[in-house]
Every structure is written in C-alpha cells, then in structure tokens.
Amino acid sequence: MAGLASGTGNRRAPLADRKDDLYETPDVAVHALLRQEDIPALDWEPACGPGAIVRVLRETGRHVIATDLVDYGCPGQASGRDFLMELSAPDGCEMIVTNPPFKLAGEFAAHALHLVPRCAMLLRLAFLESEKRRAVLDTGSLARVHVFRKRLPMMHRHGWDGKHSNSGMAFAWFVWDRGHEGPTELHRVSWEEA
Ligand SMILES: C[S@@+](CC[C@H](N)C(=O)[O-])C[C@H]1O[C@@H](n2cnc3c(N)ncnc32)[C@H](O)[C@@H]1O
C-alpha cells in the first residue's frame, strides 16, 4: 500500500516524516463541539499543536491552558510536555479538549479521565472499532459520540502539499464524563451550521 494517498495524507508520509502526528483541527469542528457540549470557562488542550482548538475556544472568552510535546508556536503554550507523563491537571481545570496523536489516542483518553472529570477528543470514528481500547470504550464513561454527518474539511498532515479536499476519514467528537450513567449516546452533527 506504500505510496497510496489517503485523504489525510497519512499513507504518503513515512512514519519518520510524520513526527508527532500533527493534523490541525478545522475551526468548524470546534464550533460544532461548542454547539453540542457545555464547555467550561477553563479548559486544557494538552496536545495543542499550533493552537487550532485553543484559538477558537479563546475567541469565545474561555481560558485555555495549552501544552504540547513540541513547540509549534501556539501563543502562551508550554512545550516539552508529554501529556502521558503529567501527574495532575492545572489548578481548577475540569475538562480537557483536544485532538490527540491518533497513535496514542487510547492512552490519551485513559490518562485524561484519570486527571479530569470530563474530556472531549476529536478522533477517527474507527476509534470505536477496537478490542484493546475496551477500558475507555466499554466501562461506562464514554457519554456521547458526535459523529459528523459529512466529512470534515482539510484534515491534512502538517506540510501536506497534495490536493486539499474533505477528509478521507470519518471523524467524531468523543466525550467522556466520569459521572455519566447509561449507554453511550450517538449524535449525528453538522459542521456547516452557522
Ligand atoms: C493531531 S495533532 C493535533 C494538534 C491540535 N490538538 C489540533 O487540534 O490542531 C497532535 C498533536 O499532539 C502532539 N503530541 C504528540 N505526542 C504528544 C505527547 N505525548 N504529549 C503531548 N503532545 C503530544 C503533537 O506534537 C501534535 O501537536
């Protein structure tokens, strides 16, 4: 399969070139999340990249603590911070909102729930299709999945110079809540609404 282009540019890039898996979240995805979920006034984006999620949340007046392993220039970020090594959340922070590196998405979700009561992650819909992620999928705290009715625009690897089109993969916001009771709710949402 080497050399085949996927919609996100993933298969074109050898793993070494993909570095820490930087795929920026389109603004419209964050606005869609804000329409669906009650996002607190103080949040943590622990894999902030250049700040795609951070910027949109800050534009709404929220205070967002931004950290990442790598410094991609997000304003106010702390870099060199491996989220999986974090021992606690920033003071007063009760929610994580992020689009993590997909190769570590299961670990990010488990660790996030360990540190904060609520967390929203933009993930491939295929995240659901897993045996090894049962600890975050089947134990009751996955409260809601907001799947986009239409593919998100422009989910391309950083530096992608191929055609810019809609994502070749289905994405969804996965929302975990330690206090959730009952089955996971599935919502079909649009990123096109004003
Ligand atoms: C898919 S990109 C998303 C960037 C940003 N969250 C967004 O939504 O545009 C994943 C990000 O995770 C960061 N990352 C990778 N491994 C990490 C780790 N162990 N701890 C913190 N950040 C990490 C990468 O540097 C990259 O910025």
PDB file of C-alpha atoms and ligand atoms in Angstrom:
ATOM      1  CA  MET A   1       0.000   0.000   0.000  1.00  0.00           C
ATOM      2  CA  ALA A   2       3.017   2.306   0.201  1.00  0.00           C
ATOM      3  CA  GLY A   3       2.685   5.427  -1.902  1.00  0.00           C
ATOM      4  CA  LEU A   4      -1.108   5.466  -1.893  1.00  0.00           C
ATOM      5  CA  ALA A   5      -2.569   8.802  -0.879  1.00  0.00           C
ATOM      6  CA  SER A   6      -5.261   8.827   1.756  1.00  0.00           C
ATOM      7  CA  GLY A   7      -7.434  11.853   2.348  1.00  0.00           C
ATOM      8  CA  THR A   8      -5.358  12.913   5.306  1.00  0.00           C
ATOM      9  CA  GLY A   9      -2.087  12.372   3.533  1.00  0.00           C
ATOM     10  CA  ASN A  10      -1.177   9.716   6.048  1.00  0.00           C
ATOM     11  CA  ARG A  11      -0.045   6.939   3.731  1.00  0.00           C
ATOM     12  CA  ARG A  12       2.120   9.237   1.633  1.00  0.00           C
ATOM     13  CA  ALA A  13       4.312  10.034   4.595  1.00  0.00           C
ATOM     14  CA  PRO A  14       6.796   7.613   6.086  1.00  0.00           C
ATOM     15  CA  LEU A  15       6.409   7.419   9.850  1.00  0.00           C
ATOM     16  CA  ALA A  16       9.676   9.306  10.369  1.00  0.00           C
ATOM     17  CA  ASP A  17       8.288  12.274   8.436  1.00  0.00           C
ATOM     18  CA  ARG A  18       5.070  12.320  10.379  1.00  0.00           C
ATOM     19  CA  LYS A  19       6.946  13.228  13.550  1.00  0.00           C
ATOM     20  CA  ASP A  20       4.408  13.689  16.314  1.00  0.00           C
ATOM     21  CA  ASP A  21       1.354  13.374  14.080  1.00  0.00           C
ATOM     22  CA  LEU A  22       0.332  16.994  13.546  1.00  0.00           C
ATOM     23  CA  TYR A  23      -3.074  17.243  11.939  1.00  0.00           C
ATOM     24  CA  GLU A  24      -4.742  20.538  12.747  1.00  0.00           C
ATOM     25  CA  THR A  25      -8.384  20.652  13.732  1.00  0.00           C
ATOM     26  CA  PRO A  26     -10.559  22.767  11.438  1.00  0.00           C
ATOM     27  CA  ASP A  27     -12.303  25.675  13.214  1.00  0.00           C
ATOM     28  CA  VAL A  28     -15.702  24.370  12.157  1.00  0.00           C
ATOM     29  CA  ALA A  29     -15.164  21.191  14.168  1.00  0.00           C
ATOM     30  CA  VAL A  30     -14.605  23.203  17.354  1.00  0.00           C
ATOM     31  CA  HIS A  31     -17.679  25.343  16.699  1.00  0.00           C
ATOM     32  CA  ALA A  32     -19.689  22.143  16.235  1.00  0.00           C
ATOM     33  CA  LEU A  33     -18.456  20.868  19.609  1.00  0.00           C
ATOM     34  CA  LEU A  34     -19.444  24.148  21.261  1.00  0.00           C
ATOM     35  CA  ARG A  35     -22.981  23.728  19.913  1.00  0.00           C
ATOM     36  CA  GLN A  36     -23.237  20.245  21.408  1.00  0.00           C
ATOM     37  CA  GLU A  37     -21.428  20.373  24.730  1.00  0.00           C
ATOM     38  CA  ASP A  38     -21.226  22.599  27.777  1.00  0.00           C
ATOM     39  CA  ILE A  39     -17.528  23.524  27.691  1.00  0.00           C
ATOM     40  CA  PRO A  40     -16.264  25.163  30.919  1.00  0.00           C
ATOM     41  CA  ALA A  41     -14.684  28.606  31.167  1.00  0.00           C
ATOM     42  CA  LEU A  42     -11.304  26.979  31.966  1.00  0.00           C
ATOM     43  CA  ASP A  43     -10.005  24.153  29.776  1.00  0.00           C
ATOM     44  CA  TRP A  44      -6.788  22.293  28.982  1.00  0.00           C
ATOM     45  CA  GLU A  45      -5.530  21.453  25.475  1.00  0.00           C
ATOM     46  CA  PRO A  46      -2.602  19.091  26.200  1.00  0.00           C
ATOM     47  CA  ALA A  47      -1.594  18.412  22.551  1.00  0.00           C
ATOM     48  CA  CYS A  48      -2.219  21.933  21.283  1.00  0.00           C
ATOM     49  CA  GLY A  49      -0.093  21.961  18.113  1.00  0.00           C
ATOM     50  CA  PRO A  50      -0.134  25.492  16.650  1.00  0.00           C
ATOM     51  CA  GLY A  51      -3.365  26.139  18.587  1.00  0.00           C
ATOM     52  CA  ALA A  52      -6.291  25.393  16.299  1.00  0.00           C
ATOM     53  CA  ILE A  53      -8.608  24.340  19.155  1.00  0.00           C
ATOM     54  CA  VAL A  54      -7.078  26.784  21.636  1.00  0.00           C
ATOM     55  CA  ARG A  55      -7.667  29.797  19.399  1.00  0.00           C
ATOM     56  CA  VAL A  56     -11.355  29.062  18.778  1.00  0.00           C
ATOM     57  CA  LEU A  57     -12.048  28.406  22.460  1.00  0.00           C
ATOM     58  CA  ARG A  58     -10.181  31.567  23.481  1.00  0.00           C
ATOM     59  CA  GLU A  59     -12.196  33.584  20.950  1.00  0.00           C
ATOM     60  CA  THR A  60     -15.288  32.628  22.941  1.00  0.00           C
ATOM     61  CA  GLY A  61     -13.729  34.134  26.092  1.00  0.00           C
ATOM     62  CA  ARG A  62     -12.633  30.849  27.613  1.00  0.00           C
ATOM     63  CA  HIS A  63      -9.269  30.500  29.316  1.00  0.00           C
ATOM     64  CA  VAL A  64      -7.314  27.629  27.768  1.00  0.00           C
ATOM     65  CA  ILE A  65      -4.100  26.159  29.127  1.00  0.00           C
ATOM     66  CA  ALA A  66      -2.056  24.993  26.135  1.00  0.00           C
ATOM     67  CA  THR A  67       0.703  22.369  26.331  1.00  0.00           C
ATOM     68  CA  ASP A  68       2.388  20.075  23.794  1.00  0.00           C
ATOM     69  CA  LEU A  69       5.415  17.873  23.443  1.00  0.00           C
ATOM     70  CA  VAL A  70       6.575  20.073  20.562  1.00  0.00           C
ATOM     71  CA  ASP A  71       6.629  23.860  20.205  1.00  0.00           C
ATOM     72  CA  TYR A  72       4.518  24.721  17.175  1.00  0.00           C
ATOM     73  CA  GLY A  73       4.144  28.336  18.282  1.00  0.00           C
ATOM     74  CA  CYS A  74       0.749  28.281  19.947  1.00  0.00           C
ATOM     75  CA  PRO A  75       0.505  31.531  21.947  1.00  0.00           C
ATOM     76  CA  GLY A  76       1.135  31.022  25.644  1.00  0.00           C
ATOM     77  CA  GLN A  77       1.903  27.325  25.332  1.00  0.00           C
ATOM     78  CA  ALA A  78       4.281  25.293  27.463  1.00  0.00           C
ATOM     79  CA  SER A  79       6.250  22.876  25.267  1.00  0.00           C
ATOM     80  CA  GLY A  80       8.297  19.810  26.075  1.00  0.00           C
ATOM     81  CA  ARG A  81       5.318  18.491  27.997  1.00  0.00           C
ATOM     82  CA  ASP A  82       4.485  14.828  27.431  1.00  0.00           C
ATOM     83  CA  PHE A  83       0.818  14.588  28.355  1.00  0.00           C
ATOM     84  CA  LEU A  84       1.139  10.937  29.293  1.00  0.00           C
ATOM     85  CA  MET A  85       3.667  11.914  31.960  1.00  0.00           C
ATOM     86  CA  GLU A  86       1.502  14.638  33.524  1.00  0.00           C
ATOM     87  CA  LEU A  87       0.678  13.874  37.141  1.00  0.00           C
ATOM     88  CA  SER A  88      -2.176  16.332  37.601  1.00  0.00           C
ATOM     89  CA  ALA A  89      -4.354  18.799  35.751  1.00  0.00           C
ATOM     90  CA  PRO A  90      -3.779  22.552  36.026  1.00  0.00           C
ATOM     91  CA  ASP A  91      -5.493  24.036  39.088  1.00  0.00           C
ATOM     92  CA  GLY A  92      -9.226  24.415  38.659  1.00  0.00           C
ATOM     93  CA  CYS A  93      -9.303  22.706  35.262  1.00  0.00           C
ATOM     94  CA  GLU A  94     -12.130  20.194  34.919  1.00  0.00           C
ATOM     95  CA  MET A  95     -12.129  19.497  31.197  1.00  0.00           C
ATOM     96  CA  ILE A  96      -9.656  18.527  28.501  1.00  0.00           C
ATOM     97  CA  VAL A  97     -10.469  19.334  24.881  1.00  0.00           C
ATOM     98  CA  THR A  98      -8.028  18.002  22.322  1.00  0.00           C
ATOM     99  CA  ASN A  99      -7.298  16.244  19.093  1.00  0.00           C
ATOM    100  CA  PRO A 100      -4.519  13.890  20.222  1.00  0.00           C
ATOM    101  CA  PRO A 101      -1.986  11.979  18.116  1.00  0.00           C
ATOM    102  CA  PHE A 102      -4.086   9.080  16.849  1.00  0.00           C
ATOM    103  CA  LYS A 103      -1.389   6.511  17.541  1.00  0.00           C
ATOM    104  CA  LEU A 104      -1.704   7.405  21.261  1.00  0.00           C
ATOM    105  CA  ALA A 105      -5.429   8.194  21.333  1.00  0.00           C
ATOM    106  CA  GLY A 106      -6.409   5.337  23.658  1.00  0.00           C
ATOM    107  CA  GLU A 107      -3.666   6.215  26.130  1.00  0.00           C
ATOM    108  CA  PHE A 108      -4.606   9.908  25.945  1.00  0.00           C
ATOM    109  CA  ALA A 109      -8.266   9.148  26.691  1.00  0.00           C
ATOM    110  CA  ALA A 110      -7.446   6.892  29.642  1.00  0.00           C
ATOM    111  CA  HIS A 111      -4.960   9.373  31.090  1.00  0.00           C
ATOM    112  CA  ALA A 112      -7.284  12.336  30.564  1.00  0.00           C
ATOM    113  CA  LEU A 113     -10.034  10.615  32.534  1.00  0.00           C
ATOM    114  CA  HIS A 114      -7.556   9.937  35.286  1.00  0.00           C
ATOM    115  CA  LEU A 115      -6.736  13.669  35.522  1.00  0.00           C
ATOM    116  CA  VAL A 116     -10.070  15.433  34.888  1.00  0.00           C
ATOM    117  CA  PRO A 117     -13.765  14.562  35.203  1.00  0.00           C
ATOM    118  CA  ARG A 118     -14.625  15.366  31.583  1.00  0.00           C
ATOM    119  CA  CYS A 119     -12.833  15.206  28.282  1.00  0.00           C
ATOM    120  CA  ALA A 120     -13.677  15.760  24.593  1.00  0.00           C
ATOM    121  CA  MET A 121     -11.434  14.366  21.892  1.00  0.00           C
ATOM    122  CA  LEU A 122     -11.680  14.658  18.137  1.00  0.00           C
ATOM    123  CA  LEU A 123     -10.930  11.160  16.886  1.00  0.00           C
ATOM    124  CA  ARG A 124     -11.396   8.982  13.890  1.00  0.00           C
ATOM    125  CA  LEU A 125     -14.719   7.183  14.082  1.00  0.00           C
ATOM    126  CA  ALA A 126     -12.706   3.975  13.742  1.00  0.00           C
ATOM    127  CA  PHE A 127     -11.529   4.550  17.314  1.00  0.00           C
ATOM    128  CA  LEU A 128     -14.710   2.681  18.284  1.00  0.00           C
ATOM    129  CA  GLU A 129     -13.527  -0.425  16.491  1.00  0.00           C
ATOM    130  CA  SER A 130     -11.105  -1.868  18.993  1.00  0.00           C
ATOM    131  CA  GLU A 131     -10.602  -4.646  21.499  1.00  0.00           C
ATOM    132  CA  LYS A 132      -7.554  -3.122  23.163  1.00  0.00           C
ATOM    133  CA  ARG A 133      -9.335   0.174  23.945  1.00  0.00           C
ATOM    134  CA  ARG A 134     -12.145  -1.502  25.892  1.00  0.00           C
ATOM    135  CA  ALA A 135     -11.072   0.259  29.101  1.00  0.00           C
ATOM    136  CA  VAL A 136     -12.138   3.616  27.638  1.00  0.00           C
ATOM    137  CA  LEU A 137     -14.932   2.380  25.370  1.00  0.00           C
ATOM    138  CA  ASP A 138     -16.849  -0.155  27.420  1.00  0.00           C
ATOM    139  CA  THR A 139     -16.635   0.965  31.032  1.00  0.00           C
ATOM    140  CA  GLY A 140     -19.485   3.486  31.055  1.00  0.00           C
ATOM    141  CA  SER A 141     -17.743   6.859  30.986  1.00  0.00           C
ATOM    142  CA  LEU A 142     -17.955   7.365  27.226  1.00  0.00           C
ATOM    143  CA  ALA A 143     -21.033   9.587  27.421  1.00  0.00           C
ATOM    144  CA  ARG A 144     -21.534  10.826  23.873  1.00  0.00           C
ATOM    145  CA  VAL A 145     -20.170  10.430  20.358  1.00  0.00           C
ATOM    146  CA  HIS A 146     -20.899  13.312  17.981  1.00  0.00           C
ATOM    147  CA  VAL A 147     -20.236  11.996  14.512  1.00  0.00           C
ATOM    148  CA  PHE A 148     -20.105  14.397  11.599  1.00  0.00           C
ATOM    149  CA  ARG A 149     -22.804  13.709   9.028  1.00  0.00           C
ATOM    150  CA  LYS A 150     -20.436  14.992   6.369  1.00  0.00           C
ATOM    151  CA  ARG A 151     -16.657  14.568   6.267  1.00  0.00           C
ATOM    152  CA  LEU A 152     -14.686  17.373   7.882  1.00  0.00           C
ATOM    153  CA  PRO A 153     -12.760  19.695   5.590  1.00  0.00           C
ATOM    154  CA  MET A 154      -8.998  19.924   5.484  1.00  0.00           C
ATOM    155  CA  MET A 155      -7.738  17.340   7.988  1.00  0.00           C
ATOM    156  CA  HIS A 156      -4.307  17.159   6.394  1.00  0.00           C
ATOM    157  CA  ARG A 157      -0.954  16.314   7.826  1.00  0.00           C
ATOM    158  CA  HIS A 158       1.173  19.373   8.561  1.00  0.00           C
ATOM    159  CA  GLY A 159       3.201  20.137   5.430  1.00  0.00           C
ATOM    160  CA  TRP A 160       0.790  18.222   3.180  1.00  0.00           C
ATOM    161  CA  ASP A 161       1.167  19.584  -0.334  1.00  0.00           C
ATOM    162  CA  GLY A 162      -1.345  17.351  -2.055  1.00  0.00           C
ATOM    163  CA  LYS A 163      -4.891  18.209  -3.018  1.00  0.00           C
ATOM    164  CA  HIS A 164      -6.888  19.970  -0.302  1.00  0.00           C
ATOM    165  CA  SER A 165     -10.230  18.314  -0.005  1.00  0.00           C
ATOM    166  CA  ASN A 166     -12.510  16.894   2.623  1.00  0.00           C
ATOM    167  CA  SER A 167     -11.026  14.353   4.958  1.00  0.00           C
ATOM    168  CA  GLY A 168     -10.826  10.820   3.636  1.00  0.00           C
ATOM    169  CA  MET A 169     -11.830   9.528   7.067  1.00  0.00           C
ATOM    170  CA  ALA A 170     -14.843   9.909   9.287  1.00  0.00           C
ATOM    171  CA  PHE A 171     -14.219  11.888  12.486  1.00  0.00           C
ATOM    172  CA  ALA A 172     -16.271  12.380  15.626  1.00  0.00           C
ATOM    173  CA  TRP A 173     -16.051  14.156  18.957  1.00  0.00           C
ATOM    174  CA  PHE A 174     -15.824  11.569  21.719  1.00  0.00           C
ATOM    175  CA  VAL A 175     -16.950  12.941  25.072  1.00  0.00           C
ATOM    176  CA  TRP A 176     -16.103  11.159  28.300  1.00  0.00           C
ATOM    177  CA  ASP A 177     -17.680  12.044  31.621  1.00  0.00           C
ATOM    178  CA  ARG A 178     -16.775  10.173  34.792  1.00  0.00           C
ATOM    179  CA  GLY A 179     -20.263  10.888  36.117  1.00  0.00           C
ATOM    180  CA  HIS A 180     -22.096   9.529  33.078  1.00  0.00           C
ATOM    181  CA  GLU A 181     -24.715   6.872  33.645  1.00  0.00           C
ATOM    182  CA  GLY A 182     -26.308   4.677  30.997  1.00  0.00           C
ATOM    183  CA  PRO A 183     -25.307   3.785  27.483  1.00  0.00           C
ATOM    184  CA  THR A 184     -23.212   5.964  25.176  1.00  0.00           C
ATOM    185  CA  GLU A 185     -25.386   8.385  23.205  1.00  0.00           C
ATOM    186  CA  LEU A 186     -24.787   8.737  19.477  1.00  0.00           C
ATOM    187  CA  HIS A 187     -25.480  12.111  17.828  1.00  0.00           C
ATOM    188  CA  ARG A 188     -25.149  12.938  14.163  1.00  0.00           C
ATOM    189  CA  VAL A 189     -23.981  16.533  13.839  1.00  0.00           C
ATOM    190  CA  SER A 190     -23.171  19.090  11.189  1.00  0.00           C
ATOM    191  CA  TRP A 191     -20.119  21.340  10.965  1.00  0.00           C
ATOM    192  CA  GLU A 192     -21.822  23.550   8.400  1.00  0.00           C
ATOM    193  CA  GLU A 193     -24.326  25.333  10.640  1.00  0.00           C
ATOM    194  CA  ALA A 194     -23.648  28.978  11.460  1.00  0.00           C
TER     195      ALA A 194
HETATM  196  C1  LIG B   1      -3.262  15.541  15.619  1.00  0.00           C
HETATM  197  S1  LIG B   1      -2.179  16.858  16.166  1.00  0.00           S
HETATM  198  C2  LIG B   1      -3.413  17.967  16.784  1.00  0.00           C
HETATM  199  C3  LIG B   1      -2.945  19.322  17.169  1.00  0.00           C
HETATM  200  C4  LIG B   1      -4.005  20.181  17.844  1.00  0.00           C
HETATM  201  N1  LIG B   1      -4.543  19.482  19.011  1.00  0.00           N
HETATM  202  C5  LIG B   1      -5.144  20.485  16.902  1.00  0.00           C
HETATM  203  O1  LIG B   1      -6.252  20.072  17.206  1.00  0.00           O
HETATM  204  O2  LIG B   1      -4.937  21.131  15.872  1.00  0.00           O
HETATM  205  C6  LIG B   1      -1.449  16.042  17.608  1.00  0.00           C
HETATM  206  C7  LIG B   1      -0.529  16.869  18.460  1.00  0.00           C
HETATM  207  O3  LIG B   1      -0.113  16.037  19.538  1.00  0.00           O
HETATM  208  C8  LIG B   1       1.203  16.387  19.905  1.00  0.00           C
HETATM  209  N2  LIG B   1       1.757  15.262  20.686  1.00  0.00           N
HETATM  210  C9  LIG B   1       2.205  14.069  20.226  1.00  0.00           C
HETATM  211  N3  LIG B   1       2.560  13.282  21.266  1.00  0.00           N
HETATM  212  C10 LIG B   1       2.360  14.005  22.401  1.00  0.00           C
HETATM  213  C11 LIG B   1       2.538  13.760  23.795  1.00  0.00           C
HETATM  214  N4  LIG B   1       2.991  12.563  24.229  1.00  0.00           N
HETATM  215  N5  LIG B   1       2.207  14.728  24.681  1.00  0.00           N
HETATM  216  C12 LIG B   1       1.746  15.928  24.262  1.00  0.00           C
HETATM  217  N6  LIG B   1       1.537  16.218  22.943  1.00  0.00           N
HETATM  218  C13 LIG B   1       1.843  15.276  22.036  1.00  0.00           C
HETATM  219  C14 LIG B   1       1.876  16.687  18.576  1.00  0.00           C
HETATM  220  O4  LIG B   1       3.039  17.457  18.767  1.00  0.00           O
HETATM  221  C15 LIG B   1       0.750  17.413  17.831  1.00  0.00           C
HETATM  222  O5  LIG B   1       0.837  18.788  18.043  1.00  0.00           O
END
